[in-house]
Amino acid sequence: MTDHPPRTRIQQRNRETILGAALEVFSQHGFRGATLDQIAQAAGLSKPNLLYYFPSKEAMHEALLAGLMDTWLAPLRALDPGGEPLDEILGYVHRKLLLSRDFPRESRLFANEILQGAERIRPTLEGELKTLVDQTAAVIAGWAREGRIAPVDPYHLIFSIWALTQHYADFDVQVRAVLGAGKDDPFDGADRYLATLFRRLLTP
Amino acid sequence: MTDHPPRTRIQQRNRETILGAALEVFSQHGFRGATLDQIAQAAGLSKPNLLYYFPSKEAMHEALLAGLMDTWLAPLRALDPGGEPLDEILGYVHRKLLLSRDFPRESRLFANEILQGAERIRPTLEGELKTLVDQTAAVIAGWAREGRIAPVDPYHLIFSIWALTQHYADFDVQVRAVLGAGKDDPFDGADRYLATLFRRLLTP
DNA sequence: GTCTATAGAAGGATAGAC
DNA sequence: GTCTATCCTTCTATAGAC
């Protein structure tokens, strides 16, 4: 017994193809800007065939968002309150940057959602996300109180990690326009820069 | 003789009303997600009346973007190569944060545009913006070479200033969801946090 | 200048053949 | 399961009265 009706291999494969195409299109145009025609073309399927696998455009979008939040919060969950403070925070920054590098479309899907009011995920932000951030902020505040890192507002510290890592995915076009064509991968430079930044910020 | 045909006061006022409404709607839904109905309602005018003042939806969007880039780059242009390095950079951070606080809709309009591929402003990014950043990066690199600030990649420094300041406007919904209702203005905390961050990063 | 009415195109979703 | 054809709604833009 599973949560969902059993699916053949071909059904499973098509659902994944469609979700991949939907991610591509939604992340580039936002929910309202995306069209089923674009998704169908990206998936190599007909428009009605999309709607055989998902009841609506909305359902595709929800399916993408549902899986996203856990992936996005995993690096923060992996922060160990018992570890060495600076290593833990630098490790979080590094993991979050890798996530932006390897899943830029997911990052942009999320950014589109927040930017446009987050109506579909506001409950998650105010619930699950806030709870996790509150816990982590308490840990970081404890480290600062013990003098193991320099004193710093833990909430703004977390915001700054999000802003700095996601910037390279969400504003990729601008970053590459400014750096020019012949440069290294922006993410390599970012990794070194961010390690330096947070080391200098947090070293007591 | 002016660049444009003369306009009555009422025409001028209506154009501004429409652009204000368009900014509200475009910044929240992106270009394709916005509708003329929404803009008309926000402006308190009929839909055909909008199209009496602007030839198309596209024209409204372009009018907004045209004015935006200069406003957005002004704080960077105000950075004085002859000034005290740390003060100049901290001053830039502060001005940029104020801009995000006072013009969050403009920030989100810009973010929507970049996020969705920046097709309408890519030439400006690769031309005017890149030139200005290259010049500023050279100034900052010089300061670092002279030991007046700590060594740091000037391009990633500028990216980090953009990311950190615009985050509070673009991801406002998420910031407020995490901080909860009863807290201070996020921008107050951000101002103090960012000053600390860049001071610790850049003090030699 | 501003409106009502509507043309014409595009988009989401369904019917029904295969 | 997958397609063609099509319905119905929404959207941009225009026509034309006032």
Coordinates of C-alpha atoms (C1' of nucleotides) in Angstrom, one line a residue:
Chain A
M1 CA 0.0 0.0 0.0
T2 CA 1.4 3.3 -1.0
D3 CA 0.1 6.9 -0.7
H4 CA -0.6 7.1 -4.4
P5 CA -2.1 4.8 -7.0
P6 CA 0.5 2.6 -8.6
R7 CA 2.1 3.9 -11.7
T8 CA 3.7 2.2 -14.6
R9 CA 7.3 3.0 -15.5
I10 CA 6.2 5.1 -18.5
Q11 CA 3.8 7.1 -16.3
Q12 CA 6.5 7.8 -13.8
R13 CA 8.9 8.8 -16.6
N14 CA 6.4 11.1 -18.2
R15 CA 5.5 12.8 -14.9
E16 CA 9.2 13.5 -14.4
T17 CA 9.7 14.8 -17.9
I18 CA 6.7 17.1 -17.5
L19 CA 7.9 18.4 -14.1
G20 CA 11.4 19.0 -15.5
A21 CA 9.9 21.0 -18.4
A22 CA 7.5 22.9 -16.0
L23 CA 10.5 23.8 -13.8
E24 CA 12.3 25.2 -16.8
V25 CA 9.4 27.3 -17.9
F26 CA 8.0 28.4 -14.5
S27 CA 11.5 29.4 -13.2
Q28 CA 12.1 31.6 -16.2
H29 CA 8.7 33.2 -16.6
G30 CA 6.9 32.9 -13.2
F31 CA 3.6 31.1 -12.8
R32 CA 1.4 33.4 -14.7
G33 CA 3.9 34.2 -17.4
A34 CA 4.4 30.5 -18.1
T35 CA 2.1 28.8 -20.7
L36 CA 1.1 25.2 -21.2
D37 CA 2.2 25.5 -24.8
Q38 CA 5.8 26.3 -23.6
I39 CA 5.8 23.4 -21.1
A40 CA 4.4 21.0 -23.7
Q41 CA 7.1 22.0 -26.2
A42 CA 9.8 21.7 -23.6
A43 CA 8.5 18.3 -22.6
G44 CA 8.1 17.1 -26.2
L45 CA 4.4 16.2 -25.5
S46 CA 1.1 17.6 -26.6
K47 CA -0.8 20.0 -24.4
P48 CA -3.7 17.7 -23.6
N49 CA -1.2 14.9 -22.7
L50 CA 0.2 17.2 -20.0
L51 CA -3.3 17.5 -18.6
Y52 CA -3.6 13.7 -18.6
Y53 CA -0.8 13.6 -16.0
F54 CA -1.7 16.7 -14.0
P55 CA -5.2 18.0 -13.6
S56 CA -4.2 21.6 -14.2
K57 CA -1.3 24.1 -14.6
E58 CA -1.7 24.9 -11.0
A59 CA -1.2 21.3 -10.0
M60 CA 2.2 21.2 -11.8
H61 CA 3.3 24.3 -10.0
E62 CA 2.2 22.9 -6.6
A63 CA 4.0 19.6 -7.3
L64 CA 7.2 21.5 -7.9
L65 CA 6.9 23.7 -4.8
A66 CA 6.0 20.8 -2.6
G67 CA 9.3 19.1 -3.1
L68 CA 11.3 22.3 -3.1
M69 CA 11.1 23.5 0.5
D70 CA 12.7 20.4 2.0
T71 CA 15.6 20.4 -0.4
W72 CA 16.0 24.1 0.3
L73 CA 16.1 23.8 4.0
A74 CA 18.2 20.6 4.2
P75 CA 21.6 22.5 4.4
L76 CA 20.3 24.5 7.4
R77 CA 18.9 21.4 9.1
A78 CA 22.4 19.9 8.7
L79 CA 23.9 22.6 10.9
D80 CA 25.2 20.8 14.0
P81 CA 24.7 22.7 17.3
G82 CA 27.4 20.6 18.9
G83 CA 30.0 21.3 16.2
E84 CA 32.7 24.0 16.0
P85 CA 30.8 27.2 15.4
L86 CA 32.8 28.8 12.6
D87 CA 33.1 25.5 10.7
E88 CA 29.4 24.9 11.1
I89 CA 28.5 28.3 9.6
L90 CA 31.1 28.2 6.9
G91 CA 29.9 24.7 6.0
Y92 CA 26.3 25.9 5.8
V93 CA 27.4 28.8 3.5
H94 CA 29.3 26.3 1.3
R95 CA 26.5 23.8 1.0
K96 CA 23.9 26.6 0.3
L97 CA 26.2 27.9 -2.5
L98 CA 26.5 24.5 -4.0
L99 CA 22.8 24.2 -4.0
S100 CA 22.4 27.4 -5.9
R101 CA 25.1 26.3 -8.4
D102 CA 23.6 22.9 -9.0
F103 CA 19.9 23.8 -8.8
P104 CA 19.6 27.4 -10.2
R105 CA 16.2 26.7 -11.7
E106 CA 14.8 25.7 -8.3
S107 CA 16.4 28.8 -6.8
R108 CA 14.7 31.0 -9.4
L109 CA 11.4 29.2 -9.0
F110 CA 11.5 30.0 -5.3
A111 CA 12.7 33.6 -5.9
N112 CA 9.8 34.2 -8.4
E113 CA 7.4 32.9 -5.8
I114 CA 8.7 35.1 -2.9
L115 CA 9.0 38.1 -5.2
Q116 CA 5.4 37.8 -6.3
G117 CA 4.0 37.7 -2.8
A118 CA 4.5 34.0 -1.8
E119 CA 0.8 33.4 -1.6
R120 CA 1.2 29.7 -2.2
I121 CA 3.9 29.2 0.4
R122 CA 3.4 31.8 3.0
P123 CA 2.1 29.3 5.6
T124 CA 5.3 27.3 5.2
L125 CA 7.4 30.5 5.6
E126 CA 5.6 31.5 8.7
G127 CA 5.5 27.9 10.1
E128 CA 8.2 25.5 9.2
L129 CA 10.7 28.0 8.0
K130 CA 10.3 30.4 10.9
T131 CA 10.5 27.6 13.4
L132 CA 13.8 26.3 12.0
V133 CA 15.3 29.7 11.7
D134 CA 14.3 30.5 15.3
Q135 CA 16.0 27.4 16.5
T136 CA 19.1 28.0 14.5
A137 CA 19.2 31.7 15.6
A138 CA 19.1 30.5 19.2
V139 CA 22.1 28.2 18.6
I140 CA 24.1 31.0 16.9
A141 CA 23.2 33.5 19.7
G142 CA 24.5 31.0 22.2
W143 CA 27.8 30.7 20.4
A144 CA 28.1 34.5 20.3
R145 CA 27.2 34.7 24.0
E146 CA 30.0 32.2 24.8
G147 CA 32.4 34.2 22.8
R148 CA 33.0 31.4 20.3
I149 CA 32.1 33.7 17.4
A150 CA 32.0 37.5 17.2
P151 CA 28.7 39.1 18.4
V152 CA 26.3 39.3 15.5
D153 CA 22.5 39.4 14.9
P154 CA 21.7 35.8 14.2
Y155 CA 18.6 36.5 12.0
H156 CA 20.4 39.0 9.8
L157 CA 23.3 36.6 9.6
I158 CA 21.0 33.9 8.2
F159 CA 19.4 36.4 5.8
S160 CA 22.8 37.4 4.6
I161 CA 23.7 33.8 3.9
W162 CA 20.6 33.3 1.9
A163 CA 21.0 36.6 0.0
L164 CA 24.6 36.0 -0.9
T165 CA 24.3 32.4 -2.0
Q166 CA 21.1 32.7 -3.9
H167 CA 22.2 35.9 -5.7
Y168 CA 24.5 33.9 -7.9
A169 CA 21.7 31.8 -9.1
D170 CA 18.9 34.3 -9.2
F171 CA 20.9 37.2 -10.7
D172 CA 23.1 34.9 -12.8
V173 CA 22.4 37.0 -15.9
Q174 CA 23.6 40.2 -14.3
V175 CA 26.7 38.6 -12.7
R176 CA 27.8 37.1 -16.0
A177 CA 27.1 40.4 -17.8
V178 CA 29.3 42.3 -15.4
L179 CA 32.1 39.7 -15.3
G180 CA 32.2 39.3 -19.0
A181 CA 32.5 36.2 -21.1
G182 CA 36.1 35.1 -20.6
K183 CA 36.0 34.9 -16.8
D184 CA 36.0 31.9 -14.5
D185 CA 32.9 30.3 -13.2
P186 CA 31.3 32.9 -10.9
F187 CA 30.6 30.3 -8.4
D188 CA 34.3 29.5 -7.9
G189 CA 35.1 33.1 -7.1
A190 CA 32.0 33.3 -4.9
D191 CA 33.0 30.3 -2.8
R192 CA 36.4 31.9 -1.9
Y193 CA 34.9 35.3 -1.4
L194 CA 32.1 34.1 0.9
A195 CA 34.4 32.0 3.0
T196 CA 36.6 35.1 3.5
L197 CA 33.6 37.3 4.3
F198 CA 32.1 35.1 6.9
R199 CA 35.4 34.2 8.4
R200 CA 36.3 37.9 9.0
L201 CA 32.7 38.6 10.2
L202 CA 32.6 35.8 12.7
T203 CA 36.1 35.3 14.0
P204 CA 36.0 36.6 17.6
Chain B
M1 CA 11.7 73.0 -28.3
T2 CA 11.6 69.9 -26.2
D3 CA 12.2 66.2 -26.9
H4 CA 8.5 65.4 -26.6
P5 CA 5.3 67.1 -27.7
P6 CA 4.0 69.5 -25.2
R7 CA 1.6 68.1 -22.6
T8 CA -1.0 69.7 -20.5
R9 CA -0.9 69.4 -16.7
I10 CA -3.7 66.8 -16.8
Q11 CA -1.9 64.7 -19.3
Q12 CA 1.3 64.9 -17.3
R13 CA -0.6 63.9 -14.1
N14 CA -2.3 61.0 -15.8
R15 CA 0.9 59.7 -17.2
E16 CA 2.3 59.7 -13.8
T17 CA -0.7 58.1 -12.3
I18 CA -0.6 55.3 -14.9
L19 CA 3.1 54.7 -14.4
G20 CA 2.6 54.5 -10.7
A21 CA -0.1 51.9 -11.1
A22 CA 2.0 50.0 -13.7
L23 CA 4.9 49.9 -11.3
E24 CA 2.7 48.5 -8.6
V25 CA 1.4 45.8 -10.8
F26 CA 4.5 44.9 -12.9
S27 CA 6.7 44.7 -9.7
Q28 CA 4.3 42.3 -8.1
H29 CA 3.4 40.0 -11.1
G30 CA 6.2 40.5 -13.7
F31 CA 5.5 41.8 -17.2
R32 CA 3.6 38.8 -18.5
G33 CA 1.8 38.2 -15.3
A34 CA 0.5 41.8 -15.2
T35 CA -2.8 42.7 -16.9
L36 CA -4.1 46.0 -18.2
D37 CA -7.2 45.5 -16.1
Q38 CA -5.1 45.4 -13.0
I39 CA -3.2 48.5 -14.0
A40 CA -6.4 50.3 -15.0
Q41 CA -8.1 49.5 -11.6
A42 CA -5.0 50.6 -9.7
A43 CA -4.9 53.9 -11.7
G44 CA -8.6 54.5 -11.4
L45 CA -8.9 54.8 -15.1
S46 CA -10.5 52.8 -17.9
K47 CA -8.4 50.3 -19.9
P48 CA -8.8 52.2 -23.2
N49 CA -7.8 55.4 -21.4
L50 CA -4.5 53.8 -20.4
L51 CA -3.9 53.1 -24.1
Y52 CA -4.6 56.7 -24.9
Y53 CA -1.5 57.7 -22.9
F54 CA 0.7 54.8 -23.8
P55 CA 0.6 52.9 -27.1
S56 CA 0.9 49.5 -25.5
K57 CA 1.5 47.5 -22.3
E58 CA 5.0 47.1 -23.5
A59 CA 5.5 50.9 -23.7
M60 CA 4.5 51.3 -20.1
H61 CA 7.0 48.7 -19.0
E62 CA 9.8 50.3 -21.1
A63 CA 9.0 53.8 -19.7
L64 CA 9.5 52.4 -16.2
L65 CA 12.7 50.5 -17.0
A66 CA 14.2 53.5 -18.8
G67 CA 14.1 55.7 -15.7
L68 CA 15.1 52.9 -13.3
M69 CA 18.7 52.2 -14.3
D70 CA 20.0 55.7 -13.6
T71 CA 18.3 55.8 -10.2
W72 CA 19.7 52.4 -9.4
L73 CA 23.3 53.3 -10.3
A74 CA 23.3 56.7 -8.7
P75 CA 24.6 55.5 -5.3
L76 CA 27.5 53.7 -7.0
R77 CA 28.4 56.8 -9.1
A78 CA 28.5 58.8 -5.9
L79 CA 31.4 56.7 -4.6
D80 CA 34.4 59.0 -4.4
P81 CA 37.8 57.5 -5.5
G82 CA 39.5 60.3 -3.5
G83 CA 37.6 59.6 -0.3
E84 CA 38.5 57.5 2.7
P85 CA 38.0 53.9 1.5
L86 CA 36.1 52.4 4.3
D87 CA 33.8 55.4 4.6
E88 CA 33.2 55.4 0.9
I89 CA 32.2 51.7 0.8
L90 CA 30.1 51.9 4.0
G91 CA 28.4 55.0 2.6
Y92 CA 27.6 53.1 -0.6
V93 CA 26.1 50.2 1.3
H94 CA 24.0 52.6 3.4
R95 CA 22.7 54.6 0.4
K96 CA 21.9 51.3 -1.5
L97 CA 20.0 50.0 1.5
L98 CA 18.0 53.3 1.8
L99 CA 17.1 52.9 -1.9
S100 CA 15.8 49.4 -1.3
R101 CA 13.8 50.7 1.7
D102 CA 12.3 53.7 0.0
F103 CA 11.8 52.1 -3.5
P104 CA 11.0 48.5 -2.9
R105 CA 8.7 48.3 -5.9
E106 CA 11.5 49.5 -8.2
S107 CA 13.8 46.9 -6.7
R108 CA 11.3 44.2 -7.4
L109 CA 10.6 45.4 -10.9
F110 CA 14.3 45.1 -11.5
A111 CA 14.6 41.7 -9.8
N112 CA 11.7 40.4 -11.9
E113 CA 13.5 41.6 -15.0
I114 CA 16.8 40.0 -14.2
L115 CA 15.3 36.8 -12.9
Q116 CA 13.4 36.3 -16.1
G117 CA 16.4 36.7 -18.4
A118 CA 16.8 40.5 -18.6
E119 CA 16.1 40.4 -22.3
R120 CA 14.9 44.0 -22.3
I121 CA 17.9 45.4 -20.4
R122 CA 20.8 43.1 -21.2
P123 CA 22.5 45.7 -23.4
T124 CA 22.5 48.1 -20.5
L125 CA 23.9 45.5 -18.2
E126 CA 26.7 44.6 -20.6
G127 CA 27.4 48.2 -21.5
E128 CA 26.8 50.9 -19.0
L129 CA 26.6 48.7 -15.9
K130 CA 29.7 46.7 -16.7
T131 CA 31.7 49.8 -17.5
L132 CA 30.8 51.5 -14.2
V133 CA 31.5 48.3 -12.2
D134 CA 34.8 47.9 -13.9
Q135 CA 35.8 51.4 -13.0
T136 CA 34.7 51.0 -9.4
A137 CA 36.4 47.6 -9.1
A138 CA 39.7 49.2 -10.2
V139 CA 39.3 51.9 -7.5
I140 CA 38.7 49.3 -4.9
A141 CA 41.5 47.0 -6.1
G142 CA 43.8 50.1 -5.8
W143 CA 42.7 50.7 -2.2
A144 CA 43.4 47.1 -1.4
R145 CA 46.8 47.2 -3.1
E146 CA 47.7 50.2 -1.0
G147 CA 46.7 48.4 2.2
R148 CA 43.9 50.9 3.0
I149 CA 41.3 48.1 3.1
A150 CA 41.8 44.4 3.6
P151 CA 42.4 42.4 0.4
V152 CA 39.2 41.4 -1.3
D153 CA 37.8 40.5 -4.7
P154 CA 36.3 43.8 -5.8
Y155 CA 33.7 42.3 -8.1
H156 CA 32.4 39.9 -5.6
L157 CA 32.4 42.7 -3.0
I158 CA 30.1 44.7 -5.3
F159 CA 27.9 41.7 -5.9
S160 CA 27.6 41.2 -2.2
I161 CA 26.5 44.7 -1.6
W162 CA 23.8 44.4 -4.2
A163 CA 22.7 41.0 -2.9
L164 CA 22.5 42.1 0.7
T165 CA 20.8 45.4 0.3
Q166 CA 18.2 44.3 -2.4
H167 CA 17.4 41.1 -0.4
Y168 CA 15.4 43.2 2.1
A169 CA 13.2 44.6 -0.6
D170 CA 12.9 41.7 -3.0
F171 CA 12.5 39.0 -0.3
D172 CA 10.6 41.3 2.1
V173 CA 7.8 38.7 2.5
Q174 CA 10.1 36.1 3.6
V175 CA 12.1 38.4 5.9
R176 CA 8.9 39.5 7.6
A177 CA 7.5 36.0 7.8
V178 CA 10.7 34.8 9.6
L179 CA 11.0 37.8 11.9
G180 CA 7.3 37.7 12.9
A181 CA 4.9 40.5 13.3
G182 CA 6.0 42.2 16.5
K183 CA 9.6 43.0 15.5
D184 CA 11.3 46.3 14.5
D185 CA 11.5 47.4 10.9
P186 CA 13.9 44.9 9.2
F187 CA 15.7 47.7 7.6
D188 CA 16.9 49.2 10.9
G189 CA 18.4 45.9 11.9
A190 CA 19.8 45.4 8.4
D191 CA 21.5 48.8 8.5
R192 CA 23.4 48.0 11.7
Y193 CA 24.2 44.4 10.6
L194 CA 25.6 45.4 7.2
A195 CA 27.7 48.2 8.6
T196 CA 29.3 45.6 11.0
L197 CA 29.7 43.1 8.3
F198 CA 31.5 45.3 5.8
R199 CA 33.6 47.0 8.6
R200 CA 34.9 43.6 9.7
L201 CA 35.4 42.4 6.1
L202 CA 37.3 45.4 5.0
T203 CA 39.2 46.7 8.0
P204 CA 42.9 46.0 7.2
Chain C
dG1 C1' -10.1 62.9 -23.1
dT2 C1' -12.9 59.4 -21.5
dC3 C1' -16.0 55.9 -21.9
dT4 C1' -18.8 51.4 -23.7
dA5 C1' -18.6 47.9 -26.8
dT6 C1' -16.1 44.7 -29.3
dA7 C1' -12.7 42.7 -32.4
dG8 C1' -9.0 39.4 -32.6
dA9 C1' -5.5 36.6 -30.5
dA10 C1' -3.8 33.5 -26.9
dG11 C1' -4.4 30.6 -23.1
dG12 C1' -6.4 26.7 -20.0
dA13 C1' -9.0 22.9 -20.2
dT14 C1' -12.2 19.2 -22.4
dA15 C1' -14.3 16.0 -26.0
dG16 C1' -13.7 12.2 -28.4
dA17 C1' -11.3 9.5 -32.1
dC18 C1' -7.6 6.2 -32.3
Chain D
dG1 C1' -1.9 6.9 -23.5
dT2 C1' -1.8 10.2 -27.0
dC3 C1' -3.5 12.9 -30.4
dT4 C1' -6.6 16.6 -33.2
dA5 C1' -10.1 19.6 -32.8
dT6 C1' -12.5 22.8 -30.2
dC7 C1' -14.8 25.2 -26.3
dC8 C1' -14.7 29.0 -23.3
dT9 C1' -12.4 32.5 -20.8
dT10 C1' -9.1 36.1 -20.5
dC11 C1' -6.2 39.4 -22.6
dT12 C1' -4.5 43.3 -25.6
dA13 C1' -5.9 46.6 -28.5
dT14 C1' -9.2 49.3 -31.4
dA15 C1' -13.7 51.5 -33.0
dG16 C1' -16.5 54.9 -32.3
dA17 C1' -20.0 57.5 -29.4
dC18 C1' -20.0 61.4 -26.3

